[in-house]
mmCIF file of C-alpha atoms and ligand atoms in Angstrom:
data_model
loop_
_atom_site.group_PDB
_atom_site.id
_atom_site.type_symbol
_atom_site.label_atom_id
_atom_site.label_comp_id
_atom_site.label_asym_id
_atom_site.label_seq_id
_atom_site.Cartn_x
_atom_site.Cartn_y
_atom_site.Cartn_z
ATOM 1 C CA MET A 1 0.000 0.000 0.000
ATOM 2 C CA SER A 2 1.251 3.488 -0.915
ATOM 3 C CA ASP A 3 2.158 5.908 1.881
ATOM 4 C CA LYS A 4 1.369 8.821 -0.415
ATOM 5 C CA PRO A 5 -1.938 10.669 0.039
ATOM 6 C CA ARG A 6 -4.646 9.197 -2.191
ATOM 7 C CA LEU A 7 -5.781 11.842 -4.675
ATOM 8 C CA TRP A 8 -8.770 11.687 -7.003
ATOM 9 C CA ILE A 9 -8.336 13.807 -10.130
ATOM 10 C CA THR A 10 -11.910 14.013 -11.358
ATOM 11 C CA ARG A 11 -11.212 15.094 -14.983
ATOM 12 C CA LYS A 12 -8.462 14.543 -17.542
ATOM 13 C CA LEU A 13 -5.824 17.212 -16.899
ATOM 14 C CA SER A 14 -2.705 18.247 -18.837
ATOM 15 C CA ALA A 15 -0.068 15.537 -19.279
ATOM 16 C CA ALA A 16 2.470 17.542 -17.235
ATOM 17 C CA THR A 17 -0.021 17.969 -14.384
ATOM 18 C CA GLU A 18 -0.904 14.286 -14.355
ATOM 19 C CA ALA A 19 2.788 13.246 -14.458
ATOM 20 C CA ARG A 20 3.615 15.450 -11.473
ATOM 21 C CA ALA A 21 0.550 14.233 -9.587
ATOM 22 C CA GLN A 22 1.455 10.582 -10.256
ATOM 23 C CA ARG A 23 4.967 11.247 -8.952
ATOM 24 C CA ASP A 24 3.793 12.741 -5.651
ATOM 25 C CA TYR A 25 0.402 11.172 -4.931
ATOM 26 C CA ASP A 26 -1.413 7.869 -5.139
ATOM 27 C CA VAL A 27 -3.660 9.051 -7.952
ATOM 28 C CA ILE A 28 -7.053 7.897 -9.153
ATOM 29 C CA PRO A 29 -7.068 9.451 -12.644
ATOM 30 C CA ASN A 30 -9.929 9.794 -15.123
ATOM 31 C CA PRO A 31 -8.335 8.956 -18.487
ATOM 32 C CA GLU A 32 -11.739 8.699 -20.201
ATOM 33 C CA ASP A 33 -12.686 12.144 -18.852
ATOM 34 C CA GLU A 34 -16.032 10.901 -17.547
ATOM 35 C CA VAL A 35 -18.330 13.368 -15.806
ATOM 36 C CA PHE A 36 -19.407 12.207 -12.351
ATOM 37 C CA SER A 37 -22.811 12.681 -10.750
ATOM 38 C CA ALA A 38 -23.286 13.980 -7.214
ATOM 39 C CA GLU A 39 -23.917 10.424 -5.992
ATOM 40 C CA GLU A 40 -20.688 9.253 -7.626
ATOM 41 C CA LEU A 41 -18.734 12.127 -6.040
ATOM 42 C CA ILE A 42 -20.083 11.115 -2.640
ATOM 43 C CA ALA A 43 -19.410 7.385 -3.124
ATOM 44 C CA LYS A 44 -15.862 7.875 -4.416
ATOM 45 C CA SER A 45 -14.963 10.294 -1.620
ATOM 46 C CA ALA A 46 -14.628 7.358 0.788
ATOM 47 C CA GLU A 47 -11.552 6.181 -1.174
ATOM 48 C CA VAL A 48 -9.497 9.369 -1.076
ATOM 49 C CA ASP A 49 -7.738 11.925 1.125
ATOM 50 C CA ALA A 50 -7.963 14.714 -1.435
ATOM 51 C CA ILE A 51 -9.956 15.645 -4.536
ATOM 52 C CA LEU A 52 -8.680 17.753 -7.436
ATOM 53 C CA PRO A 53 -11.879 18.716 -9.279
ATOM 54 C CA CYS A 54 -12.854 21.245 -11.952
ATOM 55 C CA HIS A 55 -15.829 23.613 -12.018
ATOM 56 C CA SER A 56 -17.792 20.754 -13.639
ATOM 57 C CA GLU A 57 -18.077 18.924 -10.304
ATOM 58 C CA VAL A 58 -20.677 20.485 -8.046
ATOM 59 C CA PHE A 59 -20.120 20.338 -4.290
ATOM 60 C CA SER A 60 -23.502 21.589 -3.107
ATOM 61 C CA ALA A 61 -24.399 21.789 0.585
ATOM 62 C CA ASP A 62 -26.035 18.375 0.256
ATOM 63 C CA VAL A 63 -22.963 16.802 -1.395
ATOM 64 C CA ALA A 64 -20.648 18.487 1.136
ATOM 65 C CA ALA A 65 -22.644 17.075 4.039
ATOM 66 C CA ARG A 66 -22.437 13.570 2.593
ATOM 67 C CA LEU A 67 -18.735 13.496 1.614
ATOM 68 C CA SER A 68 -16.594 10.987 3.457
ATOM 69 C CA ASP A 69 -14.686 12.423 6.397
ATOM 70 C CA ARG A 70 -11.599 10.855 4.838
ATOM 71 C CA VAL A 71 -11.506 13.832 2.403
ATOM 72 C CA LYS A 72 -9.391 16.613 3.878
ATOM 73 C CA ILE A 73 -8.932 18.982 0.952
ATOM 74 C CA ILE A 74 -10.604 19.939 -2.324
ATOM 75 C CA ALA A 75 -7.934 21.588 -4.471
ATOM 76 C CA ASN A 76 -9.886 23.084 -7.359
ATOM 77 C CA HIS A 77 -8.508 23.328 -10.876
ATOM 78 C CA SER A 78 -10.394 26.619 -11.376
ATOM 79 C CA VAL A 79 -10.373 30.164 -10.133
ATOM 80 C CA GLY A 80 -14.174 30.215 -9.851
ATOM 81 C CA VAL A 81 -15.536 28.403 -6.812
ATOM 82 C CA ASP A 82 -19.266 28.918 -7.338
ATOM 83 C CA HIS A 83 -19.574 25.128 -7.843
ATOM 84 C CA CYS A 84 -18.535 24.685 -4.192
ATOM 85 C CA ASP A 85 -20.680 25.539 -1.193
ATOM 86 C CA LEU A 86 -17.744 26.932 0.745
ATOM 87 C CA ALA A 87 -19.592 27.330 4.042
ATOM 88 C CA ALA A 88 -20.846 23.736 3.915
ATOM 89 C CA LEU A 89 -17.392 22.360 3.026
ATOM 90 C CA LYS A 90 -15.804 24.402 5.793
ATOM 91 C CA ALA A 91 -18.389 23.058 8.237
ATOM 92 C CA GLN A 92 -17.234 19.555 7.235
ATOM 93 C CA GLY A 93 -13.648 20.579 8.054
ATOM 94 C CA ILE A 94 -12.611 20.350 4.392
ATOM 95 C CA VAL A 95 -10.018 22.844 3.140
ATOM 96 C CA VAL A 96 -10.823 24.340 -0.279
ATOM 97 C CA THR A 97 -8.380 26.050 -2.660
ATOM 98 C CA ASN A 98 -8.580 27.583 -6.157
ATOM 99 C CA THR A 99 -6.153 28.645 -8.905
ATOM 100 C CA PRO A 100 -6.091 32.459 -9.186
ATOM 101 C CA ASP A 101 -3.638 34.527 -11.296
ATOM 102 C CA VAL A 102 -2.528 31.826 -13.691
ATOM 103 C CA LEU A 103 -5.520 32.079 -16.016
ATOM 104 C CA SER A 104 -5.891 35.849 -16.150
ATOM 105 C CA ASP A 105 -4.035 36.332 -19.462
ATOM 106 C CA ALA A 106 -5.816 33.466 -21.217
ATOM 107 C CA THR A 107 -9.243 34.593 -20.017
ATOM 108 C CA ALA A 108 -8.644 38.218 -20.984
ATOM 109 C CA GLU A 109 -7.559 36.989 -24.439
ATOM 110 C CA ILE A 110 -10.908 35.273 -24.882
ATOM 111 C CA ALA A 111 -12.759 38.316 -23.521
ATOM 112 C CA PHE A 112 -11.026 40.497 -26.085
ATOM 113 C CA LEU A 113 -11.655 37.969 -28.848
ATOM 114 C CA LEU A 114 -15.363 38.071 -27.951
ATOM 115 C CA LEU A 115 -15.333 41.861 -27.804
ATOM 116 C CA LEU A 116 -13.736 42.156 -31.244
ATOM 117 C CA GLY A 117 -15.753 39.293 -32.704
ATOM 118 C CA ALA A 118 -19.055 40.703 -31.475
ATOM 119 C CA ALA A 119 -18.151 44.228 -32.632
ATOM 120 C CA ARG A 120 -16.981 43.169 -36.085
ATOM 121 C CA ARG A 121 -19.605 40.450 -36.703
ATOM 122 C CA ALA A 122 -17.073 37.617 -36.774
ATOM 123 C CA SER A 123 -19.391 34.630 -36.407
ATOM 124 C CA GLU A 124 -21.826 35.978 -39.001
ATOM 125 C CA GLY A 125 -19.014 36.578 -41.496
ATOM 126 C CA ASP A 126 -17.353 33.231 -40.865
ATOM 127 C CA ARG A 127 -20.648 31.390 -41.325
ATOM 128 C CA MET A 128 -21.386 33.257 -44.541
ATOM 129 C CA VAL A 129 -18.026 32.425 -46.132
ATOM 130 C CA ARG A 130 -18.187 28.759 -45.054
ATOM 131 C CA ALA A 131 -21.706 28.376 -46.404
ATOM 132 C CA GLY A 132 -20.685 29.766 -49.814
ATOM 133 C CA ALA A 133 -23.211 32.565 -49.184
ATOM 134 C CA TRP A 134 -20.743 35.430 -49.736
ATOM 135 C CA THR A 135 -22.059 36.584 -53.071
ATOM 136 C CA SER A 136 -21.445 40.313 -53.140
ATOM 137 C CA TRP A 137 -19.511 43.155 -51.571
ATOM 138 C CA SER A 138 -20.406 46.795 -51.097
ATOM 139 C CA PRO A 139 -19.408 49.584 -48.682
ATOM 140 C CA ALA A 140 -22.669 48.874 -46.845
ATOM 141 C CA PHE A 141 -21.789 45.204 -46.377
ATOM 142 C CA MET A 142 -21.166 43.698 -42.881
ATOM 143 C CA VAL A 143 -20.585 47.070 -41.239
ATOM 144 C CA GLY A 144 -19.820 46.678 -37.537
ATOM 145 C CA GLN A 145 -18.742 48.755 -34.566
ATOM 146 C CA GLN A 146 -15.238 50.155 -34.292
ATOM 147 C CA VAL A 147 -13.462 49.261 -31.046
ATOM 148 C CA THR A 148 -10.501 51.642 -31.147
ATOM 149 C CA GLY A 149 -10.899 54.697 -28.944
ATOM 150 C CA LYS A 150 -14.252 53.618 -27.438
ATOM 151 C CA ARG A 151 -15.162 53.408 -23.750
ATOM 152 C CA LEU A 152 -14.649 50.022 -22.096
ATOM 153 C CA GLY A 153 -16.512 49.371 -18.842
ATOM 154 C CA ILE A 154 -15.207 46.612 -16.599
ATOM 155 C CA VAL A 155 -17.285 45.071 -13.825
ATOM 156 C CA GLY A 156 -14.889 43.518 -11.329
ATOM 157 C CA MET A 157 -11.374 44.937 -11.526
ATOM 158 C CA GLY A 158 -9.645 41.873 -10.090
ATOM 159 C CA ARG A 159 -6.855 39.997 -11.819
ATOM 160 C CA VAL A 160 -8.674 39.224 -15.071
ATOM 161 C CA GLY A 161 -10.399 42.615 -15.162
ATOM 162 C CA ARG A 162 -7.066 44.407 -14.887
ATOM 163 C CA VAL A 163 -5.523 42.406 -17.740
ATOM 164 C CA MET A 164 -8.627 43.170 -19.818
ATOM 165 C CA ALA A 165 -8.167 46.863 -19.030
ATOM 166 C CA ARG A 166 -4.591 46.683 -20.312
ATOM 167 C CA ARG A 167 -5.687 44.973 -23.525
ATOM 168 C CA GLY A 168 -8.316 47.691 -23.931
ATOM 169 C CA ARG A 169 -5.661 50.390 -23.559
ATOM 170 C CA GLY A 170 -3.782 48.656 -26.369
ATOM 171 C CA PHE A 171 -6.765 49.597 -28.536
ATOM 172 C CA ASP A 172 -6.741 53.165 -27.186
ATOM 173 C CA MET A 173 -9.927 52.453 -25.239
ATOM 174 C CA GLU A 174 -10.908 54.677 -22.346
ATOM 175 C CA VAL A 175 -11.208 52.320 -19.380
ATOM 176 C CA HIS A 176 -13.883 52.701 -16.688
ATOM 177 C CA TYR A 177 -14.609 50.247 -13.900
ATOM 178 C CA TYR A 178 -16.869 49.316 -11.039
ATOM 179 C CA ASN A 179 -15.469 47.306 -8.166
ATOM 180 C CA ARG A 180 -16.430 46.786 -4.536
ATOM 181 C CA LYS A 181 -13.392 48.861 -3.583
ATOM 182 C CA ARG A 182 -11.493 51.499 -5.504
ATOM 183 C CA LEU A 183 -8.033 50.261 -6.531
ATOM 184 C CA PRO A 184 -4.819 52.094 -5.654
ATOM 185 C CA PRO A 185 -3.490 54.240 -8.534
ATOM 186 C CA GLU A 186 -0.761 51.748 -9.516
ATOM 187 C CA LEU A 187 -3.433 49.090 -10.170
ATOM 188 C CA GLU A 188 -5.948 51.520 -11.631
ATOM 189 C CA GLU A 189 -3.432 52.549 -14.312
ATOM 190 C CA GLY A 190 -5.537 55.564 -15.235
ATOM 191 C CA ALA A 191 -8.919 53.787 -15.315
ATOM 192 C CA THR A 192 -11.902 55.787 -14.057
ATOM 193 C CA PHE A 193 -13.592 54.338 -10.960
ATOM 194 C CA HIS A 194 -17.395 54.401 -10.575
ATOM 195 C CA ASP A 195 -18.683 53.758 -7.085
ATOM 196 C CA ASN A 196 -21.940 52.332 -8.387
ATOM 197 C CA LEU A 197 -22.725 49.984 -11.239
ATOM 198 C CA ASP A 198 -25.407 52.159 -12.836
ATOM 199 C CA ASP A 199 -22.932 54.993 -13.381
ATOM 200 C CA LEU A 200 -20.528 52.599 -15.067
ATOM 201 C CA LEU A 201 -23.289 51.207 -17.293
ATOM 202 C CA ALA A 202 -24.252 54.683 -18.487
ATOM 203 C CA VAL A 203 -20.783 55.278 -20.009
ATOM 204 C CA SER A 204 -19.925 51.758 -21.232
ATOM 205 C CA GLU A 205 -19.965 51.426 -25.009
ATOM 206 C CA PHE A 206 -18.432 48.017 -24.323
ATOM 207 C CA LEU A 207 -19.040 46.232 -21.018
ATOM 208 C CA SER A 208 -17.000 43.234 -19.913
ATOM 209 C CA LEU A 209 -17.941 41.173 -16.837
ATOM 210 C CA HIS A 210 -15.154 39.906 -14.588
ATOM 211 C CA CYS A 211 -16.756 39.346 -11.194
ATOM 212 C CA PRO A 212 -17.477 36.021 -9.489
ATOM 213 C CA ALA A 213 -20.937 34.445 -9.420
ATOM 214 C CA THR A 214 -22.381 34.822 -5.937
ATOM 215 C CA PRO A 215 -25.959 35.184 -4.674
ATOM 216 C CA GLU A 216 -25.407 38.986 -4.902
ATOM 217 C CA THR A 217 -24.240 38.942 -8.543
ATOM 218 C CA THR A 218 -26.789 36.453 -9.897
ATOM 219 C CA ASP A 219 -28.739 38.218 -12.690
ATOM 220 C CA LEU A 220 -26.516 41.274 -12.270
ATOM 221 C CA MET A 221 -27.244 42.144 -15.904
ATOM 222 C CA ASN A 222 -31.023 41.990 -15.782
ATOM 223 C CA ARG A 223 -33.537 43.855 -17.960
ATOM 224 C CA GLU A 224 -33.212 47.129 -16.002
ATOM 225 C CA ARG A 225 -29.424 47.128 -16.018
ATOM 226 C CA LEU A 226 -29.148 46.195 -19.688
ATOM 227 C CA ALA A 227 -31.459 49.152 -20.416
ATOM 228 C CA LYS A 228 -28.959 51.452 -18.681
ATOM 229 C CA LEU A 229 -26.223 50.681 -21.219
ATOM 230 C CA PRO A 230 -25.970 53.212 -24.066
ATOM 231 C CA ALA A 231 -27.921 52.300 -27.204
ATOM 232 C CA GLY A 232 -25.725 50.145 -29.437
ATOM 233 C CA ALA A 233 -23.547 48.870 -26.569
ATOM 234 C CA ILE A 234 -21.800 45.495 -26.631
ATOM 235 C CA LEU A 235 -21.761 43.092 -23.669
ATOM 236 C CA VAL A 236 -19.009 40.518 -23.074
ATOM 237 C CA ASN A 237 -19.168 37.770 -20.460
ATOM 238 C CA THR A 238 -16.279 35.421 -19.725
ATOM 239 C CA ALA A 239 -17.000 35.152 -15.987
ATOM 240 C CA ARG A 240 -20.092 33.062 -15.242
ATOM 241 C CA GLY A 241 -23.438 32.595 -16.977
ATOM 242 C CA ALA A 242 -25.319 33.342 -13.758
ATOM 243 C CA LEU A 243 -24.387 37.032 -14.068
ATOM 244 C CA VAL A 244 -26.689 37.560 -17.060
ATOM 245 C CA ASP A 245 -30.462 37.203 -17.324
ATOM 246 C CA GLU A 246 -30.450 35.412 -20.691
ATOM 247 C CA ALA A 247 -34.100 36.167 -21.562
ATOM 248 C CA ALA A 248 -33.427 39.875 -20.962
ATOM 249 C CA LEU A 249 -30.277 39.672 -23.107
ATOM 250 C CA ILE A 250 -32.250 38.148 -25.986
ATOM 251 C CA GLU A 251 -34.802 40.996 -25.748
ATOM 252 C CA ALA A 252 -32.061 43.634 -25.681
ATOM 253 C CA LEU A 253 -30.413 42.128 -28.771
ATOM 254 C CA GLN A 254 -33.694 41.684 -30.631
ATOM 255 C CA SER A 255 -34.752 45.269 -29.942
ATOM 256 C CA GLY A 256 -31.359 46.525 -31.144
ATOM 257 C CA HIS A 257 -30.676 48.255 -27.832
ATOM 258 C CA LEU A 258 -27.560 46.097 -27.633
ATOM 259 C CA ALA A 259 -25.678 45.929 -30.935
ATOM 260 C CA ALA A 260 -24.098 42.595 -30.071
ATOM 261 C CA ALA A 261 -22.790 40.387 -27.298
ATOM 262 C CA GLY A 262 -19.948 37.935 -26.833
ATOM 263 C CA LEU A 263 -20.409 35.024 -24.434
ATOM 264 C CA ASP A 264 -18.059 32.291 -23.264
ATOM 265 C CA VAL A 265 -20.279 31.275 -20.327
ATOM 266 C CA PHE A 266 -23.943 30.317 -20.028
ATOM 267 C CA ARG A 267 -26.604 29.495 -17.430
ATOM 268 C CA GLN A 268 -26.673 25.943 -18.766
ATOM 269 C CA GLU A 269 -23.272 24.314 -19.280
ATOM 270 C CA PRO A 270 -22.445 22.353 -21.260
ATOM 271 C CA GLY A 271 -24.928 23.127 -23.987
ATOM 272 C CA GLY A 272 -25.681 26.831 -23.717
ATOM 273 C CA ASN A 273 -29.053 28.402 -24.453
ATOM 274 C CA PRO A 274 -30.722 27.002 -27.630
ATOM 275 C CA ALA A 275 -32.647 30.293 -28.062
ATOM 276 C CA PHE A 276 -29.334 32.091 -28.662
ATOM 277 C CA ALA A 277 -28.725 30.205 -31.918
ATOM 278 C CA ALA A 278 -31.171 32.411 -33.824
ATOM 279 C CA LEU A 279 -29.280 35.611 -32.996
ATOM 280 C CA ASP A 280 -26.641 36.648 -35.540
ATOM 281 C CA THR A 281 -25.491 39.380 -33.174
ATOM 282 C CA LEU A 282 -24.212 36.868 -30.618
ATOM 283 C CA PHE A 283 -20.648 35.612 -30.841
ATOM 284 C CA MET A 284 -20.321 32.535 -28.620
ATOM 285 C CA LEU A 285 -17.632 30.171 -27.406
ATOM 286 C CA PRO A 286 -17.985 27.047 -25.211
ATOM 287 C CA HIS A 287 -16.375 28.167 -21.906
ATOM 288 C CA ILE A 288 -12.782 28.099 -23.137
ATOM 289 C CA GLY A 289 -11.453 31.214 -21.380
ATOM 290 C CA SER A 290 -8.604 29.355 -19.703
ATOM 291 C CA ALA A 291 -8.150 26.682 -22.371
ATOM 292 C CA THR A 292 -4.556 27.170 -23.524
ATOM 293 C CA ARG A 293 -1.747 24.646 -23.087
ATOM 294 C CA ASP A 294 0.308 27.036 -20.950
ATOM 295 C CA THR A 295 -2.610 27.886 -18.720
ATOM 296 C CA ARG A 296 -3.808 24.316 -18.277
ATOM 297 C CA ASP A 297 -0.323 23.346 -17.026
ATOM 298 C CA ALA A 298 -0.206 26.412 -14.774
ATOM 299 C CA MET A 299 -3.651 25.670 -13.308
ATOM 300 C CA GLY A 300 -2.734 22.037 -12.667
ATOM 301 C CA PHE A 301 0.560 22.992 -11.031
ATOM 302 C CA ARG A 302 -1.124 25.621 -8.900
ATOM 303 C CA ALA A 303 -3.665 23.077 -7.648
ATOM 304 C CA LEU A 304 -0.814 20.653 -6.908
ATOM 305 C CA ASP A 305 1.153 23.405 -5.118
ATOM 306 C CA ASN A 306 -1.860 23.872 -2.850
ATOM 307 C CA LEU A 307 -2.058 20.123 -2.194
ATOM 308 C CA ASP A 308 1.687 19.893 -1.537
ATOM 309 C CA ALA A 309 1.487 22.721 0.998
ATOM 310 C CA PHE A 310 -1.495 21.144 2.725
ATOM 311 C CA PHE A 311 0.086 17.697 3.030
ATOM 312 C CA ALA A 312 3.361 19.264 4.212
ATOM 313 C CA GLY A 313 1.431 20.892 7.066
ATOM 314 C CA ARG A 314 1.600 24.410 5.597
ATOM 315 C CA GLU A 315 -1.222 26.799 4.742
ATOM 316 C CA PRO A 316 -2.064 26.457 1.029
ATOM 317 C CA ALA A 317 -1.485 29.793 -0.738
ATOM 318 C CA ASP A 318 -4.906 29.816 -2.401
ATOM 319 C CA ARG A 319 -7.133 28.713 0.436
ATOM 320 C CA VAL A 320 -10.715 29.952 0.041
ATOM 321 C CA ALA A 321 -12.311 27.860 2.834
HETATM 322 C C1 DGY B 401 -12.318 28.931 -13.878
HETATM 323 O O1 DGY B 401 -11.159 28.643 -13.571
HETATM 324 O O2 DGY B 401 -13.138 29.324 -13.058
HETATM 325 C C2 DGY B 401 -12.696 28.750 -15.302
HETATM 326 O O3 DGY B 401 -13.998 29.163 -15.542
HETATM 327 C C3 DGY B 401 -12.501 27.325 -15.769
HETATM 328 O O4 DGY B 401 -12.983 26.447 -14.843
#
């Protein structure tokens, strides 16, 4: 029997992450990348000291209460922890960690791709060319919104939000933000702070969401808030689907109040919202904000760093519960 901690890696991770995990832990891997149900999570927990899950595994209060007391730590392979009921896991004495920082560049890349793609009608154009439906050209053809020099509003000026702000500055955008707390000048880098969301919405020709999903931010962009954006604004969401009321978004796009939107995250994942398919003004991706080779390795290593610290009797750097 191995004297290494027994670790369940619930999804298929990068080869480098799995090799390091196999070296240091007694690993139960998931080479077929199966998705486990709540009942399976509970049953399997009796076999392990630690779990390394992704945001696809949901540790609700009910699951947390029924996990084996053998499990001492859940070291998430994600920065978002809305799939974990942190209070319930803490009450079970389970340490929870996440992987901040390492995915900020990759996620901001996807946010900017969505911003540009939505503004310049990328999915519509791509579909047209593929379908052989590009039959004419004129100066009035496929005219979109220019990004350069416009105002970019950022909700949540944390790590990803600040990288997004920098990318926006690269396009000469004027950056505005709303955050729970105003940042110090060296982190603000010239961005204009708004102490309430409505004021930010009023000036945001482009609005990009970078805050976590919590009970307070669920439906943050509802009908009333979408109406506060300037006519012709563009919304980008790479954070969590729960932040946007999807029925209200469809109405705002259909009425033309919003010119377009770019989404990497949805209320229903995987799958997305079937009603979105009819909207040419939506540019969508399947939750791939952090999906680069570099970032997958960095996320895996960060989760393993947290496990290593925990099993060495130290405080994991990214403890969230
Ligand atoms: C995160 O890390 O939260 C990303 O959404 C991928 O899970």
